[in-house]
């Protein structure tokens, strides 16, 4: 009936309105947080499987809202991307990460590598290389690792490829993130001088139950070894997963089995407690 049609239409527009309102709300939260120092990097340890030692960490951003508390990146990174806020945010991340590396110099944490995630629009931005260059002036370049996903690379490959080669020439470390979830994985491996290859958590989740996932992980590790890449497994939660990854020849892991991403001081404490994971 007409009435029903009208009702369902207004239901639909209400939904859209709510979604739009929510986006605008988060957008202003981001703007506020950029002004008020409302972001934190949390650090998740990366463990060398054969020695059990923490050899690096991944910086993962959190927004700390005065009212809502900690907001996870999946909730605001896409909105930062849609509103041109990812560029200033990316610059903050770069500055924060490199100053952290600087602070760790001449401490027991001085050997650690630190990875940051870079989004497509950041990489595309004309000032990206110069901001990186500026931020790394004071640090050992190879300690900073840039994580790129296949979807980032898919975005504007022709424009990005020379930039990525430049990052490599500058001595930074390059990681291919979320490997296996995109499409043209192998061509990226061929064309980009990656150092690390990160196997997506979705393959690790079922590695114990699903022989196909296990086989897939084995193939990735074999390819990586042939190409001299270091393999990082993401999202390791169980001892049994770690044991299997070790058997398959995986080099490094990240995951709740060792630790969630931690505030800086907590991460430092964990590192200094010198346990083997
Ligand atoms: P990602 O780069 O793939 O990061 C890994 C995500 O998996 C992180 O979620 C991490 O907390 C989570 N994780 C790690 N180990 C485990 C585990 O054992 N179990 C489970 N269930 N989860 C685990 P997080 O911090 O919420 O970040 C989500 C995504 O947001 C990241 O995925 C990345 O795409 C994006 N992101 C985070 N920080 C940044 C950033 O600084 N810049 C940009 N551009 N994106 C970021
Ligand atoms: Ca990542
Ligand atoms: Ca990942
Ligand atoms: Ca991911």
PDB file of C-alpha atoms and ligand atoms in Angstrom:
ATOM      1  CA  UNK A   1       0.000   0.000   0.000  1.00  0.00           C
ATOM      2  CA  UNK A   2       0.938   3.651  -0.275  1.00  0.00           C
ATOM      3  CA  UNK A   3       1.065   4.071   3.475  1.00  0.00           C
ATOM      4  CA  UNK A   4       3.487   1.200   3.888  1.00  0.00           C
ATOM      5  CA  UNK A   5       5.635   2.575   1.098  1.00  0.00           C
ATOM      6  CA  UNK A   6       5.818   5.904   2.790  1.00  0.00           C
ATOM      7  CA  UNK A   7       6.643   4.383   6.157  1.00  0.00           C
ATOM      8  CA  UNK A   8       9.408   2.235   4.825  1.00  0.00           C
ATOM      9  CA  UNK A   9      10.810   5.239   2.998  1.00  0.00           C
ATOM     10  CA  UNK A  10      10.946   7.318   6.133  1.00  0.00           C
ATOM     11  CA  UNK A  11      12.426   4.350   7.976  1.00  0.00           C
ATOM     12  CA  UNK A  12      15.139   4.249   5.331  1.00  0.00           C
ATOM     13  CA  UNK A  13      15.879   7.970   5.500  1.00  0.00           C
ATOM     14  CA  UNK A  14      15.998   7.783   9.277  1.00  0.00           C
ATOM     15  CA  UNK A  15      18.584   5.066   9.062  1.00  0.00           C
ATOM     16  CA  UNK A  16      20.634   7.174   6.669  1.00  0.00           C
ATOM     17  CA  UNK A  17      20.281  10.169   8.930  1.00  0.00           C
ATOM     18  CA  UNK A  18      21.476   8.198  11.901  1.00  0.00           C
ATOM     19  CA  UNK A  19      24.454   6.943   9.972  1.00  0.00           C
ATOM     20  CA  UNK A  20      25.318  10.414   8.755  1.00  0.00           C
ATOM     21  CA  UNK A  21      24.933  11.866  12.231  1.00  0.00           C
ATOM     22  CA  UNK A  22      27.204   9.202  13.658  1.00  0.00           C
ATOM     23  CA  UNK A  23      29.826   9.950  11.010  1.00  0.00           C
ATOM     24  CA  UNK A  24      29.673  13.665  11.701  1.00  0.00           C
ATOM     25  CA  UNK A  25      29.915  12.998  15.410  1.00  0.00           C
ATOM     26  CA  UNK A  26      33.053  10.919  14.961  1.00  0.00           C
ATOM     27  CA  UNK A  27      34.466  13.448  12.539  1.00  0.00           C
ATOM     28  CA  UNK A  28      34.226  16.179  15.194  1.00  0.00           C
ATOM     29  CA  UNK A  29      35.698  13.815  17.773  1.00  0.00           C
ATOM     30  CA  UNK A  30      38.711  13.360  15.488  1.00  0.00           C
ATOM     31  CA  UNK A  31      39.073  17.097  14.932  1.00  0.00           C
ATOM     32  CA  UNK A  32      38.910  17.691  18.646  1.00  0.00           C
ATOM     33  CA  UNK A  33      41.398  14.922  19.378  1.00  0.00           C
ATOM     34  CA  UNK A  34      43.814  16.356  16.803  1.00  0.00           C
ATOM     35  CA  UNK A  35      43.705  19.678  18.620  1.00  0.00           C
ATOM     36  CA  UNK A  36      43.787  18.303  22.164  1.00  0.00           C
ATOM     37  CA  UNK A  37      46.382  15.584  21.880  1.00  0.00           C
ATOM     38  CA  UNK A  38      43.639  12.973  22.144  1.00  0.00           C
ATOM     39  CA  UNK A  39      45.399  10.111  20.386  1.00  0.00           C
ATOM     40  CA  UNK A  40      47.658   7.403  21.729  1.00  0.00           C
ATOM     41  CA  UNK A  41      49.794   4.820  20.046  1.00  0.00           C
ATOM     42  CA  UNK A  42      49.600   1.414  21.637  1.00  0.00           C
ATOM     43  CA  UNK A  43      52.328  -1.100  20.970  1.00  0.00           C
ATOM     44  CA  UNK A  44      51.868  -4.785  20.267  1.00  0.00           C
ATOM     45  CA  UNK A  45      54.992  -6.927  20.670  1.00  0.00           C
ATOM     46  CA  UNK A  46      56.391  -8.926  17.770  1.00  0.00           C
ATOM     47  CA  UNK A  47      58.225 -12.034  18.904  1.00  0.00           C
ATOM     48  CA  UNK A  48      60.975 -13.943  17.187  1.00  0.00           C
ATOM     49  CA  UNK A  49      59.663 -17.509  17.284  1.00  0.00           C
ATOM     50  CA  UNK A  50      62.986 -19.305  17.544  1.00  0.00           C
ATOM     51  CA  UNK A  51      64.435 -17.199  20.374  1.00  0.00           C
ATOM     52  CA  UNK A  52      61.170 -16.208  22.078  1.00  0.00           C
ATOM     53  CA  UNK A  53      62.444 -12.637  22.303  1.00  0.00           C
ATOM     54  CA  UNK A  54      60.533  -9.450  21.550  1.00  0.00           C
ATOM     55  CA  UNK A  55      62.235  -7.954  18.511  1.00  0.00           C
ATOM     56  CA  UNK A  56      59.803  -5.227  17.580  1.00  0.00           C
ATOM     57  CA  UNK A  57      56.305  -3.873  17.876  1.00  0.00           C
ATOM     58  CA  UNK A  58      53.428  -2.566  15.827  1.00  0.00           C
ATOM     59  CA  UNK A  59      52.036   0.850  16.708  1.00  0.00           C
ATOM     60  CA  UNK A  60      48.226   0.828  16.701  1.00  0.00           C
ATOM     61  CA  UNK A  61      46.350   4.055  17.161  1.00  0.00           C
ATOM     62  CA  UNK A  62      43.569   4.730  19.684  1.00  0.00           C
ATOM     63  CA  UNK A  63      41.454   7.828  20.086  1.00  0.00           C
ATOM     64  CA  UNK A  64      40.800   8.808  23.682  1.00  0.00           C
ATOM     65  CA  UNK A  65      37.547  10.718  23.827  1.00  0.00           C
ATOM     66  CA  UNK A  66      36.808  12.696  27.016  1.00  0.00           C
ATOM     67  CA  UNK A  67      33.319  11.158  27.163  1.00  0.00           C
ATOM     68  CA  UNK A  68      33.476   7.821  25.367  1.00  0.00           C
ATOM     69  CA  UNK A  69      36.910   6.751  26.448  1.00  0.00           C
ATOM     70  CA  UNK A  70      38.978   4.625  24.116  1.00  0.00           C
ATOM     71  CA  UNK A  71      37.716   4.471  20.540  1.00  0.00           C
ATOM     72  CA  UNK A  72      39.174   1.704  18.335  1.00  0.00           C
ATOM     73  CA  UNK A  73      40.709   2.528  14.933  1.00  0.00           C
ATOM     74  CA  UNK A  74      38.108   0.643  12.890  1.00  0.00           C
ATOM     75  CA  UNK A  75      35.585   3.161  14.158  1.00  0.00           C
ATOM     76  CA  UNK A  76      37.461   6.330  13.196  1.00  0.00           C
ATOM     77  CA  UNK A  77      40.183   5.587  10.613  1.00  0.00           C
ATOM     78  CA  UNK A  78      37.661   5.144   7.751  1.00  0.00           C
ATOM     79  CA  UNK A  79      35.988   8.421   8.745  1.00  0.00           C
ATOM     80  CA  UNK A  80      39.343  10.193   8.966  1.00  0.00           C
ATOM     81  CA  UNK A  81      39.995   8.886   5.457  1.00  0.00           C
ATOM     82  CA  UNK A  82      36.674  10.199   4.130  1.00  0.00           C
ATOM     83  CA  UNK A  83      37.254  13.661   5.569  1.00  0.00           C
ATOM     84  CA  UNK A  84      40.858  14.450   4.703  1.00  0.00           C
ATOM     85  CA  UNK A  85      41.795  14.071   8.344  1.00  0.00           C
ATOM     86  CA  UNK A  86      43.968  11.055   7.715  1.00  0.00           C
ATOM     87  CA  UNK A  87      46.826  13.237   6.484  1.00  0.00           C
ATOM     88  CA  UNK A  88      47.265  15.305   9.665  1.00  0.00           C
ATOM     89  CA  UNK A  89      46.577  12.146  11.664  1.00  0.00           C
ATOM     90  CA  UNK A  90      49.196  10.216   9.722  1.00  0.00           C
ATOM     91  CA  UNK A  91      51.678  13.002  10.350  1.00  0.00           C
ATOM     92  CA  UNK A  92      50.963  12.791  14.069  1.00  0.00           C
ATOM     93  CA  UNK A  93      51.476   9.005  13.988  1.00  0.00           C
ATOM     94  CA  UNK A  94      54.765   9.366  12.172  1.00  0.00           C
ATOM     95  CA  UNK A  95      56.030  11.979  14.613  1.00  0.00           C
ATOM     96  CA  UNK A  96      54.902  10.032  17.658  1.00  0.00           C
ATOM     97  CA  UNK A  97      56.394   6.751  16.415  1.00  0.00           C
ATOM     98  CA  UNK A  98      59.732   8.238  15.488  1.00  0.00           C
ATOM     99  CA  UNK A  99      60.014  10.159  18.744  1.00  0.00           C
ATOM    100  CA  UNK A 100      59.323   6.872  20.548  1.00  0.00           C
ATOM    101  CA  UNK A 101      62.190   5.247  18.649  1.00  0.00           C
ATOM    102  CA  UNK A 102      64.341   8.204  19.631  1.00  0.00           C
ATOM    103  CA  UNK A 103      63.428   7.739  23.313  1.00  0.00           C
ATOM    104  CA  UNK A 104      64.374   4.077  23.151  1.00  0.00           C
ATOM    105  CA  UNK A 105      67.881   4.886  21.886  1.00  0.00           C
ATOM    106  CA  UNK A 106      70.554   4.082  24.493  1.00  0.00           C
ATOM    107  CA  UNK A 107      68.072   2.019  26.525  1.00  0.00           C
ATOM    108  CA  UNK A 108      67.583  -1.767  26.593  1.00  0.00           C
ATOM    109  CA  UNK A 109      64.840  -1.229  23.969  1.00  0.00           C
ATOM    110  CA  UNK A 110      67.215   0.316  21.431  1.00  0.00           C
ATOM    111  CA  UNK A 111      67.246  -2.696  19.103  1.00  0.00           C
ATOM    112  CA  UNK A 112      63.484  -2.787  18.605  1.00  0.00           C
ATOM    113  CA  UNK A 113      61.864  -2.164  15.259  1.00  0.00           C
ATOM    114  CA  UNK A 114      58.652  -0.193  15.226  1.00  0.00           C
ATOM    115  CA  UNK A 115      55.970  -0.629  12.549  1.00  0.00           C
ATOM    116  CA  UNK A 116      53.364   1.918  11.583  1.00  0.00           C
ATOM    117  CA  UNK A 117      50.314   1.507   9.365  1.00  0.00           C
ATOM    118  CA  UNK A 118      49.952   3.862   6.422  1.00  0.00           C
ATOM    119  CA  UNK A 119      46.691   4.408   4.560  1.00  0.00           C
ATOM    120  CA  UNK A 120      46.224   4.924   0.863  1.00  0.00           C
ATOM    121  CA  UNK A 121      45.400   8.618   1.012  1.00  0.00           C
ATOM    122  CA  UNK A 122      48.434   9.264   3.174  1.00  0.00           C
ATOM    123  CA  UNK A 123      50.740   7.494   0.785  1.00  0.00           C
ATOM    124  CA  UNK A 124      49.163   9.307  -2.163  1.00  0.00           C
ATOM    125  CA  UNK A 125      49.586  12.707  -0.582  1.00  0.00           C
ATOM    126  CA  UNK A 126      52.242  14.857  -2.246  1.00  0.00           C
ATOM    127  CA  UNK A 127      54.001  15.634   1.037  1.00  0.00           C
ATOM    128  CA  UNK A 128      54.208  12.047   2.272  1.00  0.00           C
ATOM    129  CA  UNK A 129      57.844  11.416   1.391  1.00  0.00           C
ATOM    130  CA  UNK A 130      59.031  14.735   2.728  1.00  0.00           C
ATOM    131  CA  UNK A 131      57.208  14.210   6.045  1.00  0.00           C
ATOM    132  CA  UNK A 132      58.795  10.800   6.373  1.00  0.00           C
ATOM    133  CA  UNK A 133      62.189  12.203   5.512  1.00  0.00           C
ATOM    134  CA  UNK A 134      61.818  14.906   8.123  1.00  0.00           C
ATOM    135  CA  UNK A 135      60.627  12.544  10.847  1.00  0.00           C
ATOM    136  CA  UNK A 136      63.427  10.028  10.451  1.00  0.00           C
ATOM    137  CA  UNK A 137      66.295  12.536  10.456  1.00  0.00           C
ATOM    138  CA  UNK A 138      67.167  11.703  14.017  1.00  0.00           C
ATOM    139  CA  UNK A 139      66.743   7.940  14.072  1.00  0.00           C
ATOM    140  CA  UNK A 140      68.192   4.765  12.628  1.00  0.00           C
ATOM    141  CA  UNK A 141      66.069   4.456   9.457  1.00  0.00           C
ATOM    142  CA  UNK A 142      65.841   0.691   9.382  1.00  0.00           C
ATOM    143  CA  UNK A 143      64.126   0.647  12.786  1.00  0.00           C
ATOM    144  CA  UNK A 144      61.022   2.187  11.253  1.00  0.00           C
ATOM    145  CA  UNK A 145      58.862  -0.211   9.318  1.00  0.00           C
ATOM    146  CA  UNK A 146      56.013   0.897   7.067  1.00  0.00           C
ATOM    147  CA  UNK A 147      53.071  -1.514   6.831  1.00  0.00           C
ATOM    148  CA  UNK A 148      51.105  -1.380   3.603  1.00  0.00           C
ATOM    149  CA  UNK A 149      48.087  -3.519   2.780  1.00  0.00           C
ATOM    150  CA  UNK A 150      47.230  -4.827  -0.639  1.00  0.00           C
ATOM    151  CA  UNK A 151      44.192  -2.563  -0.747  1.00  0.00           C
ATOM    152  CA  UNK A 152      46.436   0.436  -0.101  1.00  0.00           C
ATOM    153  CA  UNK A 153      48.615  -0.660  -2.999  1.00  0.00           C
ATOM    154  CA  UNK A 154      45.656  -1.328  -5.257  1.00  0.00           C
ATOM    155  CA  UNK A 155      44.485   2.234  -4.813  1.00  0.00           C
ATOM    156  CA  UNK A 156      46.999   4.032  -6.993  1.00  0.00           C
ATOM    157  CA  UNK A 157      49.799   1.670  -7.793  1.00  0.00           C
ATOM    158  CA  UNK A 158      51.424   3.684 -10.592  1.00  0.00           C
ATOM    159  CA  UNK A 159      51.709   6.767  -8.428  1.00  0.00           C
ATOM    160  CA  UNK A 160      52.798   4.887  -5.314  1.00  0.00           C
ATOM    161  CA  UNK A 161      55.388   2.501  -6.700  1.00  0.00           C
ATOM    162  CA  UNK A 162      58.184   5.091  -7.099  1.00  0.00           C
ATOM    163  CA  UNK A 163      57.430   6.424  -3.621  1.00  0.00           C
ATOM    164  CA  UNK A 164      57.657   2.969  -2.127  1.00  0.00           C
ATOM    165  CA  UNK A 165      60.991   2.391  -3.822  1.00  0.00           C
ATOM    166  CA  UNK A 166      62.145   5.723  -2.412  1.00  0.00           C
ATOM    167  CA  UNK A 167      61.183   4.612   1.126  1.00  0.00           C
ATOM    168  CA  UNK A 168      63.305   1.533   0.592  1.00  0.00           C
ATOM    169  CA  UNK A 169      66.232   3.633  -0.689  1.00  0.00           C
ATOM    170  CA  UNK A 170      65.914   5.763   2.432  1.00  0.00           C
ATOM    171  CA  UNK A 171      66.619   2.579   4.391  1.00  0.00           C
ATOM    172  CA  UNK A 172      63.201   2.003   5.913  1.00  0.00           C
ATOM    173  CA  UNK A 173      61.769  -1.475   6.369  1.00  0.00           C
ATOM    174  CA  UNK A 174      58.692  -2.410   4.321  1.00  0.00           C
ATOM    175  CA  UNK A 175      55.985  -4.848   5.377  1.00  0.00           C
ATOM    176  CA  UNK A 176      53.129  -6.240   3.325  1.00  0.00           C
ATOM    177  CA  UNK A 177      50.193  -6.341   5.749  1.00  0.00           C
ATOM    178  CA  UNK A 178      47.089  -8.579   5.727  1.00  0.00           C
ATOM    179  CA  UNK A 179      48.665 -10.846   3.148  1.00  0.00           C
ATOM    180  CA  UNK A 180      46.228 -13.204   1.470  1.00  0.00           C
ATOM    181  CA  UNK A 181      43.140 -11.024   1.814  1.00  0.00           C
ATOM    182  CA  UNK A 182      43.631  -8.993  -1.387  1.00  0.00           C
ATOM    183  CA  UNK A 183      43.862 -10.015  -5.012  1.00  0.00           C
ATOM    184  CA  UNK A 184      47.169  -9.403  -6.699  1.00  0.00           C
ATOM    185  CA  UNK A 185      49.417 -10.481  -3.888  1.00  0.00           C
ATOM    186  CA  UNK A 186      52.023 -12.163  -6.011  1.00  0.00           C
ATOM    187  CA  UNK A 187      52.508  -9.247  -8.364  1.00  0.00           C
ATOM    188  CA  UNK A 188      53.023  -6.944  -5.400  1.00  0.00           C
ATOM    189  CA  UNK A 189      55.631  -9.306  -4.081  1.00  0.00           C
ATOM    190  CA  UNK A 190      57.368  -9.229  -7.424  1.00  0.00           C
ATOM    191  CA  UNK A 191      57.369  -5.458  -7.856  1.00  0.00           C
ATOM    192  CA  UNK A 192      57.912  -4.121  -4.370  1.00  0.00           C
ATOM    193  CA  UNK A 193      61.039  -4.722  -2.275  1.00  0.00           C
ATOM    194  CA  UNK A 194      59.268  -5.857   0.880  1.00  0.00           C
ATOM    195  CA  UNK A 195      61.235  -7.087   3.885  1.00  0.00           C
ATOM    196  CA  UNK A 196      58.335  -8.560   5.870  1.00  0.00           C
ATOM    197  CA  UNK A 197      55.223 -10.375   4.904  1.00  0.00           C
ATOM    198  CA  UNK A 198      52.391 -10.479   7.417  1.00  0.00           C
ATOM    199  CA  UNK A 199      49.961 -13.365   7.171  1.00  0.00           C
ATOM    200  CA  UNK A 200      46.466 -12.169   7.925  1.00  0.00           C
ATOM    201  CA  UNK A 201      44.810 -13.275  11.146  1.00  0.00           C
ATOM    202  CA  UNK A 202      41.963 -14.924   9.229  1.00  0.00           C
ATOM    203  CA  UNK A 203      44.348 -17.700   8.138  1.00  0.00           C
ATOM    204  CA  UNK A 204      45.784 -18.141  11.607  1.00  0.00           C
ATOM    205  CA  UNK A 205      42.345 -18.361  13.264  1.00  0.00           C
ATOM    206  CA  UNK A 206      41.579 -21.792  11.774  1.00  0.00           C
ATOM    207  CA  UNK A 207      45.077 -23.087  11.228  1.00  0.00           C
ATOM    208  CA  UNK A 208      44.520 -25.884  13.766  1.00  0.00           C
ATOM    209  CA  UNK A 209      41.162 -27.076  12.418  1.00  0.00           C
ATOM    210  CA  UNK A 210      41.246 -26.347   8.708  1.00  0.00           C
ATOM    211  CA  UNK A 211      43.833 -28.232   6.619  1.00  0.00           C
ATOM    212  CA  UNK A 212      43.316 -25.749   3.782  1.00  0.00           C
ATOM    213  CA  UNK A 213      44.326 -22.837   5.971  1.00  0.00           C
ATOM    214  CA  UNK A 214      47.323 -24.751   7.208  1.00  0.00           C
ATOM    215  CA  UNK A 215      48.336 -25.519   3.624  1.00  0.00           C
ATOM    216  CA  UNK A 216      47.838 -21.902   2.649  1.00  0.00           C
ATOM    217  CA  UNK A 217      50.080 -20.726   5.471  1.00  0.00           C
ATOM    218  CA  UNK A 218      52.691 -23.314   4.487  1.00  0.00           C
ATOM    219  CA  UNK A 219      52.652 -22.052   0.879  1.00  0.00           C
ATOM    220  CA  UNK A 220      52.978 -18.421   1.959  1.00  0.00           C
ATOM    221  CA  UNK A 221      55.928 -19.294   4.177  1.00  0.00           C
ATOM    222  CA  UNK A 222      57.604 -21.222   1.361  1.00  0.00           C
ATOM    223  CA  UNK A 223      57.154 -18.363  -1.107  1.00  0.00           C
ATOM    224  CA  UNK A 224      58.441 -15.883   1.442  1.00  0.00           C
ATOM    225  CA  UNK A 225      61.510 -17.977   2.137  1.00  0.00           C
ATOM    226  CA  UNK A 226      62.258 -18.287  -1.560  1.00  0.00           C
ATOM    227  CA  UNK A 227      62.047 -14.519  -1.846  1.00  0.00           C
ATOM    228  CA  UNK A 228      64.082 -13.882   1.303  1.00  0.00           C
ATOM    229  CA  UNK A 229      61.204 -12.279   3.142  1.00  0.00           C
ATOM    230  CA  UNK A 230      60.612 -12.569   6.861  1.00  0.00           C
ATOM    231  CA  UNK A 231      57.187 -13.970   7.706  1.00  0.00           C
ATOM    232  CA  UNK A 232      55.082 -12.499  10.509  1.00  0.00           C
ATOM    233  CA  UNK A 233      51.934 -14.321  11.644  1.00  0.00           C
ATOM    234  CA  UNK A 234      49.191 -12.045  12.969  1.00  0.00           C
ATOM    235  CA  UNK A 235      46.548 -12.818  15.564  1.00  0.00           C
ATOM    236  CA  UNK A 236      48.189 -15.767  17.322  1.00  0.00           C
ATOM    237  CA  UNK A 237      46.088 -16.525  20.390  1.00  0.00           C
ATOM    238  CA  UNK A 238      46.964 -20.095  21.295  1.00  0.00           C
ATOM    239  CA  UNK A 239      50.077 -21.987  22.214  1.00  0.00           C
ATOM    240  CA  UNK A 240      49.093 -24.715  19.733  1.00  0.00           C
ATOM    241  CA  UNK A 241      48.910 -22.173  16.901  1.00  0.00           C
ATOM    242  CA  UNK A 242      52.367 -20.969  17.775  1.00  0.00           C
ATOM    243  CA  UNK A 243      53.733 -24.518  17.848  1.00  0.00           C
ATOM    244  CA  UNK A 244      52.280 -25.208  14.431  1.00  0.00           C
ATOM    245  CA  UNK A 245      53.645 -21.947  12.996  1.00  0.00           C
ATOM    246  CA  UNK A 246      57.056 -22.857  14.318  1.00  0.00           C
ATOM    247  CA  UNK A 247      56.847 -26.240  12.600  1.00  0.00           C
ATOM    248  CA  UNK A 248      55.849 -24.523   9.365  1.00  0.00           C
ATOM    249  CA  UNK A 249      58.937 -22.310   9.532  1.00  0.00           C
ATOM    250  CA  UNK A 250      57.304 -19.000  10.426  1.00  0.00           C
ATOM    251  CA  UNK A 251      59.775 -16.451  11.827  1.00  0.00           C
ATOM    252  CA  UNK A 252      57.839 -13.917  13.883  1.00  0.00           C
ATOM    253  CA  UNK A 253      54.439 -13.713  15.521  1.00  0.00           C
ATOM    254  CA  UNK A 254      52.124 -11.145  16.959  1.00  0.00           C
ATOM    255  CA  UNK A 255      48.992 -11.847  18.949  1.00  0.00           C
ATOM    256  CA  UNK A 256      47.127 -12.028  22.212  1.00  0.00           C
ATOM    257  CA  UNK A 257      49.014 -15.209  23.108  1.00  0.00           C
ATOM    258  CA  UNK A 258      51.889 -12.891  23.991  1.00  0.00           C
ATOM    259  CA  UNK A 259      50.029  -9.638  24.485  1.00  0.00           C
ATOM    260  CA  UNK A 260      47.394  -7.188  23.314  1.00  0.00           C
ATOM    261  CA  UNK A 261      48.608  -3.788  22.132  1.00  0.00           C
ATOM    262  CA  UNK A 262      49.830  -1.949  25.240  1.00  0.00           C
ATOM    263  CA  UNK A 263      50.327   1.607  26.347  1.00  0.00           C
ATOM    264  CA  UNK A 264      53.944   2.604  26.005  1.00  0.00           C
ATOM    265  CA  UNK A 265      54.890   2.178  29.680  1.00  0.00           C
ATOM    266  CA  UNK A 266      53.203  -1.230  29.849  1.00  0.00           C
ATOM    267  CA  UNK A 267      54.985  -2.343  26.716  1.00  0.00           C
ATOM    268  CA  UNK A 268      58.311  -1.232  28.150  1.00  0.00           C
ATOM    269  CA  UNK A 269      57.580  -3.142  31.358  1.00  0.00           C
ATOM    270  CA  UNK A 270      56.730  -6.272  29.426  1.00  0.00           C
ATOM    271  CA  UNK A 271      59.930  -5.976  27.418  1.00  0.00           C
ATOM    272  CA  UNK A 272      62.063  -5.395  30.497  1.00  0.00           C
ATOM    273  CA  UNK A 273      60.604  -8.356  32.343  1.00  0.00           C
ATOM    274  CA  UNK A 274      62.747 -10.413  29.928  1.00  0.00           C
ATOM    275  CA  UNK A 275      60.488 -13.396  29.607  1.00  0.00           C
ATOM    276  CA  UNK A 276      60.663 -15.599  26.595  1.00  0.00           C
ATOM    277  CA  UNK A 277      57.425 -16.002  24.711  1.00  0.00           C
TER     278      UNK A 277
HETATM  279  P1  LIG B   1      45.967  -4.335  11.390  1.00  0.00           P
HETATM  280  O1  LIG B   1      47.045  -3.420  10.913  1.00  0.00           O
HETATM  281  O2  LIG B   1      45.791  -5.597  10.667  1.00  0.00           O
HETATM  282  O3  LIG B   1      46.255  -4.546  12.938  1.00  0.00           O
HETATM  283  C1  LIG B   1      46.044  -5.764  13.606  1.00  0.00           C
HETATM  284  C2  LIG B   1      44.782  -5.712  14.441  1.00  0.00           C
HETATM  285  O4  LIG B   1      44.569  -6.994  15.021  1.00  0.00           O
HETATM  286  C3  LIG B   1      44.858  -4.741  15.619  1.00  0.00           C
HETATM  287  O5  LIG B   1      43.538  -4.244  15.836  1.00  0.00           O
HETATM  288  C4  LIG B   1      45.267  -5.655  16.764  1.00  0.00           C
HETATM  289  O6  LIG B   1      44.908  -5.144  18.028  1.00  0.00           O
HETATM  290  C5  LIG B   1      44.482  -6.895  16.420  1.00  0.00           C
HETATM  291  N1  LIG B   1      45.064  -8.098  16.992  1.00  0.00           N
HETATM  292  C6  LIG B   1      46.372  -8.394  17.146  1.00  0.00           C
HETATM  293  N2  LIG B   1      46.537  -9.606  17.689  1.00  0.00           N
HETATM  294  C7  LIG B   1      45.311 -10.116  17.869  1.00  0.00           C
HETATM  295  C8  LIG B   1      44.814 -11.359  18.405  1.00  0.00           C
HETATM  296  O7  LIG B   1      45.555 -12.257  18.818  1.00  0.00           O
HETATM  297  N3  LIG B   1      43.451 -11.522  18.428  1.00  0.00           N
HETATM  298  C9  LIG B   1      42.604 -10.568  17.996  1.00  0.00           C
HETATM  299  N4  LIG B   1      41.295 -10.806  18.047  1.00  0.00           N
HETATM  300  N5  LIG B   1      43.031  -9.385  17.481  1.00  0.00           N
HETATM  301  C10 LIG B   1      44.365  -9.163  17.425  1.00  0.00           C
HETATM  302  P2  LIG B   1      43.264  -2.691  16.032  1.00  0.00           P
HETATM  303  O8  LIG B   1      44.333  -2.075  16.871  1.00  0.00           O
HETATM  304  O9  LIG B   1      41.859  -2.541  16.471  1.00  0.00           O
HETATM  305  O10 LIG B   1      43.439  -2.112  14.573  1.00  0.00           O
HETATM  306  C11 LIG B   1      42.564  -2.461  13.538  1.00  0.00           C
HETATM  307  C12 LIG B   1      43.028  -1.901  12.208  1.00  0.00           C
HETATM  308  O11 LIG B   1      42.976  -0.465  12.212  1.00  0.00           O
HETATM  309  C13 LIG B   1      44.461  -2.258  11.873  1.00  0.00           C
HETATM  310  O12 LIG B   1      44.540  -3.568  11.364  1.00  0.00           O
HETATM  311  C14 LIG B   1      44.783  -1.185  10.847  1.00  0.00           C
HETATM  312  O13 LIG B   1      44.246  -1.528   9.595  1.00  0.00           O
HETATM  313  C15 LIG B   1      44.001   0.011  11.386  1.00  0.00           C
HETATM  314  N6  LIG B   1      44.943   0.856  12.151  1.00  0.00           N
HETATM  315  C16 LIG B   1      45.341   0.729  13.438  1.00  0.00           C
HETATM  316  N7  LIG B   1      46.228   1.676  13.786  1.00  0.00           N
HETATM  317  C17 LIG B   1      46.419   2.421  12.662  1.00  0.00           C
HETATM  318  C18 LIG B   1      47.219   3.571  12.347  1.00  0.00           C
HETATM  319  O14 LIG B   1      48.001   4.080  13.179  1.00  0.00           O
HETATM  320  N8  LIG B   1      47.125   4.088  11.074  1.00  0.00           N
HETATM  321  C19 LIG B   1      46.316   3.530  10.137  1.00  0.00           C
HETATM  322  N9  LIG B   1      46.287   4.079   8.894  1.00  0.00           N
HETATM  323  N10 LIG B   1      45.553   2.445  10.387  1.00  0.00           N
HETATM  324  C20 LIG B   1      45.597   1.902  11.632  1.00  0.00           C
HETATM  325 CA1  LIG B   2      49.163  -3.605  10.444  1.00  0.00          CA
HETATM  326 CA1  LIG B   3      47.331  -6.812   9.591  1.00  0.00          CA
HETATM  327 CA1  LIG B   4      43.700  -6.072   9.222  1.00  0.00          CA
END
